[in-house]
Coordinates of C-alpha atoms and ligand atoms in Angstrom, one line a residue:
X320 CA 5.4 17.1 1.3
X321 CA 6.3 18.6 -2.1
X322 CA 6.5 22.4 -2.8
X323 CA 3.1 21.7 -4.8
X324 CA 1.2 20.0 -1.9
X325 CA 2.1 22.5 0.2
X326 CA 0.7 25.4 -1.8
X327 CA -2.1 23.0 -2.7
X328 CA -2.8 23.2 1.2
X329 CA -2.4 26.5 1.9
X330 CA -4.9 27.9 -0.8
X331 CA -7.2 25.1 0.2
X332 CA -7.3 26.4 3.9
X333 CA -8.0 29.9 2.1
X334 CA -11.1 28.0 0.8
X335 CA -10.3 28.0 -2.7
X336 CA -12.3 24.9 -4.2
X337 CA -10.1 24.4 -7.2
X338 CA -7.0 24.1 -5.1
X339 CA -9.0 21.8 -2.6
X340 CA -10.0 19.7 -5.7
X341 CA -6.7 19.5 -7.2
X342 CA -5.6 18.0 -3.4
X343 CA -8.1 15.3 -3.5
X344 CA -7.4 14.2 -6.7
X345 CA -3.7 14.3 -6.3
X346 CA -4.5 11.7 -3.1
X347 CA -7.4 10.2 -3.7
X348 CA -6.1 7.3 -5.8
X349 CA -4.2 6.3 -3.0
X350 CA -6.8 6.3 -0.5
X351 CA -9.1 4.0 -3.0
X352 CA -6.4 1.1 -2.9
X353 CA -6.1 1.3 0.6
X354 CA -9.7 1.2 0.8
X355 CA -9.5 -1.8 -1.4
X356 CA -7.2 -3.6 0.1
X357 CA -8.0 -2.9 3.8
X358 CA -12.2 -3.1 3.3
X359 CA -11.9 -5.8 0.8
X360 CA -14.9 -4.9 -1.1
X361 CA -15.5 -2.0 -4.0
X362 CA -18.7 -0.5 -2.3
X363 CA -17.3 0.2 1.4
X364 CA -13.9 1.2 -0.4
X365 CA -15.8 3.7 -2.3
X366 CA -17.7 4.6 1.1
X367 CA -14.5 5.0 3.0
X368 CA -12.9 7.2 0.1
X369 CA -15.6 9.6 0.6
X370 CA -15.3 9.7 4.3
X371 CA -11.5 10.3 3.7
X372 CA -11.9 13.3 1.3
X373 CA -14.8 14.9 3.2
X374 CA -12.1 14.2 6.8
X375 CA -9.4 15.8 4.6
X376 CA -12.0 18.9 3.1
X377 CA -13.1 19.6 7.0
X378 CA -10.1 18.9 8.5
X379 CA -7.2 20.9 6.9
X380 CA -6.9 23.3 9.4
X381 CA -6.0 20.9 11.9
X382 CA -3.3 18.9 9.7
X383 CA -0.4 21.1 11.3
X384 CA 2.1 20.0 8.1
X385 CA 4.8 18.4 10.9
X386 CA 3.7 15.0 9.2
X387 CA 4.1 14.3 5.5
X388 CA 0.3 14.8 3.9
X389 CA 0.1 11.4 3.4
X390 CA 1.0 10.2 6.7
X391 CA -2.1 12.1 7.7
X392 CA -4.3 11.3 4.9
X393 CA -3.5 7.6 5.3
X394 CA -4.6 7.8 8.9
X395 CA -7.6 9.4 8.1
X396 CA -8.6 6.7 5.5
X397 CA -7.6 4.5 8.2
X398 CA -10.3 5.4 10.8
X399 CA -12.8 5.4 8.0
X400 CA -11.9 1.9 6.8
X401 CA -12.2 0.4 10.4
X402 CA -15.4 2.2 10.6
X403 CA -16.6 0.7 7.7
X404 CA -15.6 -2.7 8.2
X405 CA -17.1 -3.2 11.6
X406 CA -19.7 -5.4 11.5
X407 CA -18.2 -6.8 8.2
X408 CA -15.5 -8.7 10.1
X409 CA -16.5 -12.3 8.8
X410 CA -18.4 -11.5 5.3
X411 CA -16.4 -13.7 2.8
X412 CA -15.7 -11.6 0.3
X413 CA -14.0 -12.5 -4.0
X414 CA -10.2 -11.3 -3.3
X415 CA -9.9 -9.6 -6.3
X416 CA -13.1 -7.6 -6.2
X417 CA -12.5 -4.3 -7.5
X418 CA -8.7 -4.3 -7.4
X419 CA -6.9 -2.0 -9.8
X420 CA -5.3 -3.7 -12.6
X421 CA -1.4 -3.4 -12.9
X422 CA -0.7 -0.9 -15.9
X423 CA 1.9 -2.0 -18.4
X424 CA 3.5 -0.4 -21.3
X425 CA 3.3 -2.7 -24.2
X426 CA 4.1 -6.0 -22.9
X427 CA 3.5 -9.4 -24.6
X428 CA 0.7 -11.1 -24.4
X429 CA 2.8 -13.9 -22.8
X430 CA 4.2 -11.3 -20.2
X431 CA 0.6 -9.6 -19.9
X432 CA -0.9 -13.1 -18.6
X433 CA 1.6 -13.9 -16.6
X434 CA 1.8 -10.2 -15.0
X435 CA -1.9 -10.7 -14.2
X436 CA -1.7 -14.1 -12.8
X437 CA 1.1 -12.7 -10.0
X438 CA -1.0 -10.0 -9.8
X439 CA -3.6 -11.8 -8.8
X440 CA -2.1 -14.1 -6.8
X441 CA 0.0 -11.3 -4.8
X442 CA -3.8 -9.6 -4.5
X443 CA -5.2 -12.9 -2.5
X444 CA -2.2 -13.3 -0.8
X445 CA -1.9 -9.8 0.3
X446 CA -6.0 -10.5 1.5
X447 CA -5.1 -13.2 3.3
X448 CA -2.8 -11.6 5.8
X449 CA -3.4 -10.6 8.9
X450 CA -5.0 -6.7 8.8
X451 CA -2.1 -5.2 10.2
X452 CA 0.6 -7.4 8.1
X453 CA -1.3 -6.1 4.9
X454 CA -1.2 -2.3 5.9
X455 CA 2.1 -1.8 6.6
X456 CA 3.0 -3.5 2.9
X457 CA 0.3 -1.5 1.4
X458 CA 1.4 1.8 2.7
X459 CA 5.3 1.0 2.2
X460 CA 5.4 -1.5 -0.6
X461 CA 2.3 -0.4 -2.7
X462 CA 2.5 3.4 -2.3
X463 CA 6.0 3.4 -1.2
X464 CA 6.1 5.5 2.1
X465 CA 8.7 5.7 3.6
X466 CA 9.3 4.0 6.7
X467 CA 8.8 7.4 9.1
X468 CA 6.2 8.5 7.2
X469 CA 4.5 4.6 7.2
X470 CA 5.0 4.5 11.2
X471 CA 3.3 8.3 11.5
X472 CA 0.1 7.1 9.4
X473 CA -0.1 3.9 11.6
X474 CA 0.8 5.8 15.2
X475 CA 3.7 3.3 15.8
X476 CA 7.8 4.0 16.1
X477 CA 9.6 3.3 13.1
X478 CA 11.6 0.1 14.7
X479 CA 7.9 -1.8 15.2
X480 CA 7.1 -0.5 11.5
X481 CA 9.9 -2.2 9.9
X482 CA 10.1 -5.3 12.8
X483 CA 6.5 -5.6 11.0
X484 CA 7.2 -5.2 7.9
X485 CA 9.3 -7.8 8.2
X486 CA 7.3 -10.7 9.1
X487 CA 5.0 -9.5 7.1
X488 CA 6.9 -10.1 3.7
X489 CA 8.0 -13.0 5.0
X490 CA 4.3 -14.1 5.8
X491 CA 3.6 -12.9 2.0
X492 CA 6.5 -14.7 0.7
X493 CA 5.2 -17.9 2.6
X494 CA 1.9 -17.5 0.7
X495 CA 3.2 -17.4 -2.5
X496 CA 5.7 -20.0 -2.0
X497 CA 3.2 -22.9 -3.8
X498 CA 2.9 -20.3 -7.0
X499 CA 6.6 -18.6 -7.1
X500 CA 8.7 -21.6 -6.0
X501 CA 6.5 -24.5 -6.7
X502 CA 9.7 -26.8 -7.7
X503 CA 12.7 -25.6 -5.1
X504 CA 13.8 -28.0 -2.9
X505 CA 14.0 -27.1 0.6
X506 CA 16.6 -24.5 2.0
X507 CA 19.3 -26.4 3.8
X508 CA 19.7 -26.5 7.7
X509 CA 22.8 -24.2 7.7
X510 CA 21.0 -21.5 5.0
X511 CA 20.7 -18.1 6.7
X512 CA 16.8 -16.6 6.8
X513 CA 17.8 -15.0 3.2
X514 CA 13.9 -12.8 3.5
X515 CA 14.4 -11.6 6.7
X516 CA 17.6 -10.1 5.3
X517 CA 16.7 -8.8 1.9
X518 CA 14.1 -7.1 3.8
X519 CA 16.3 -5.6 6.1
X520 CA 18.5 -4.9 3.6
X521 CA 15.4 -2.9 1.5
X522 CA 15.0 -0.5 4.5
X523 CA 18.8 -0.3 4.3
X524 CA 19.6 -2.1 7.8
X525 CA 21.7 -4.7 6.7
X526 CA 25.4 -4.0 7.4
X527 CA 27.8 -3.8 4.5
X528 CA 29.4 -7.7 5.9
X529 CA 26.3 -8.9 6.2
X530 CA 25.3 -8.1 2.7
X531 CA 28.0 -9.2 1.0
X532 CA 28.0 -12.5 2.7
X533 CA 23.9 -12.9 1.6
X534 CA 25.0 -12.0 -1.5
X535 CA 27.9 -15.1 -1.8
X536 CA 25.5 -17.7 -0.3
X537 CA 22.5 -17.1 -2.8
X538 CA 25.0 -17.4 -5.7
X539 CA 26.1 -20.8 -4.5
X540 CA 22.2 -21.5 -3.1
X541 CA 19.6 -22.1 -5.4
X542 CA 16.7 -22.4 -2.6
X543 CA 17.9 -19.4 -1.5
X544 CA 18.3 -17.4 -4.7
X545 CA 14.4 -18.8 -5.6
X546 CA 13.3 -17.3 -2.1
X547 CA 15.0 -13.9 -2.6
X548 CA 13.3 -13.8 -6.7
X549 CA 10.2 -14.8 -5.3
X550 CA 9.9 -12.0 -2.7
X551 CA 11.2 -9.8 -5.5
X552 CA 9.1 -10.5 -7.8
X553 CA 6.1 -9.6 -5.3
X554 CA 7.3 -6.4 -4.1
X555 CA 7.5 -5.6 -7.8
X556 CA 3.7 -6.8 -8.6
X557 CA 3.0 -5.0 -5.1
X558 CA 4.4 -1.5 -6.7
X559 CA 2.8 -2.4 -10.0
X560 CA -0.7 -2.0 -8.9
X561 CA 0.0 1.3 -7.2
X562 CA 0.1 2.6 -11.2
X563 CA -3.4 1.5 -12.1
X564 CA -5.1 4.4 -13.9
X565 CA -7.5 6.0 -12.1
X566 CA -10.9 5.0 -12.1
X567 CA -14.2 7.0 -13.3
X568 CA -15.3 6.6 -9.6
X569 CA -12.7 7.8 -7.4
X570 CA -12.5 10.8 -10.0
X571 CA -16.2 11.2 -8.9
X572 CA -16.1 11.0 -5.2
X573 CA -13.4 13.7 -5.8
X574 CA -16.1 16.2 -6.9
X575 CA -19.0 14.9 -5.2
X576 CA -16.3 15.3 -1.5
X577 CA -15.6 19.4 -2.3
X578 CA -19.7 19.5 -3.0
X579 CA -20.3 18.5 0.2
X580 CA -17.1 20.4 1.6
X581 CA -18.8 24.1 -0.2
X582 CA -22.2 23.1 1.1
X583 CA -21.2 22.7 4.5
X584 CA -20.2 26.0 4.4
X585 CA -16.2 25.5 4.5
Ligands
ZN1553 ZN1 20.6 -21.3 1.2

């Protein structure tokens, strides 16, 4: 938790609004994607971002600071998004709905289509998962946690976090495989499982050896290199949509959450 956060909280306890607002509004963009992404729909992610900043308003006496804030936000906008999605379980829903737009600085018009078609395509892919595939990627590859402070907001050890995270890149990778390596021929019977390692290797448990020698084979390998830009290239469009600007309405649950927070009497 940064110095800023943490002083944040402390005045909030004190039941100072401003610093309560500040709070929400420094978290609340995060809690809409997940929202997003975990309720698939605008109207139930909007529902379960209120729920999350009202938890957080009423709660903050309870959050001890021993977890990172967000580890304890995320679970809170957790709980709301599986209340919300009971019941919703097999509504089909447009896999883009609502999804923040990747933010670029000035790229081409070229780059800007292209940009938004893997965004797009990461989005349904990252919709088709299974739910708890996509959460650990959204809470480690789209707002970057890191791996402790993924397996506090999910309630798990860090070793099934990142055993998870694993197949779940893989599984995204295997989605995207028709749009990011429509052409590559198959990886040869002797080619090592290059994903599985450059994921290890992105939590940083890949041993020097073994790294080097992944690095020789993909430069002799082109189904290999292919895989290894593919997942690449979807991590990045993951961490992409995590800089959206924020949106009129989460900027108004924000105020409508510490209304309801002062009216119940703090
Ligand atoms: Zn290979």
């Amino acid at each position: 938790m940064t110095v800023d956060s943490q002083l944040l909280v402390e005045r909030a306890r004190k039941g100072d609004a401003a610093a309560l607002e500040a709070l929400l509004a420094s978290v609340a963009p995060a809690v809409h994607r997940f929202g997003l992404r975990m309720c698939k729909n605008a109207p139930d992610a909007e529902d379960a971002l209120q729920d999350t900043l009202l938890a957080i308003a009423t709660h903050l006496g309870e959050f001890e600071g021993r977890s990172s804030l967000l580890s304890w936000v995320f679970a809170l906008t957790r709980s709301a998004c599986a209340r919300r999605r009971r019941g919703l379980k097999n509504q089909a829903m447009a896999s883009d709905d609502g999804v923040p737009e990747p933010q670029d600085d000035a790229p081409s018009p070229e780059q800007r289509a292209s940009d938004h078609e893997l965004a797009g395509a990461v989005g349904r892919a990252l919709d088709a998962l299974p739910e708890d595939y996509r959460e650990v990627i959204v809470l480690r590859d789209i707002e970057g946690l890191s791996a402790p402070h993924a397996a506090a907001a999910l309630g798990v050890s860090v070793d099934a976090v990142k055993s998870r995270l694993h197949r779940a890149r893989e599984a995204l990778r295997d989605l995207l495989r028709p749009v990011l390596e429509p052409q590559v021929p198959k990886t040869a019977a002797g080619c090592p499982d290059v994903v599985a390692l450059w994921s290890k290797k992105l939590e940083g448990d890949l041993s020097q050896g073994d790294c080097a020698a992944m690095e020789a084979h993909l430069e002799t390998c082109p189904s290999c290199g292919a895989a290894c830009s593919a997942l690449k290239d979807a991590l990045l469009a993951c961490q992409r949509s995590a800089s959206a600007a924020v949106r009129p309405e989460v900027q108004a649950r924000v105020k409508a959450a510490v209304r309801a927070w002062a009216a119940l009497g703090k």
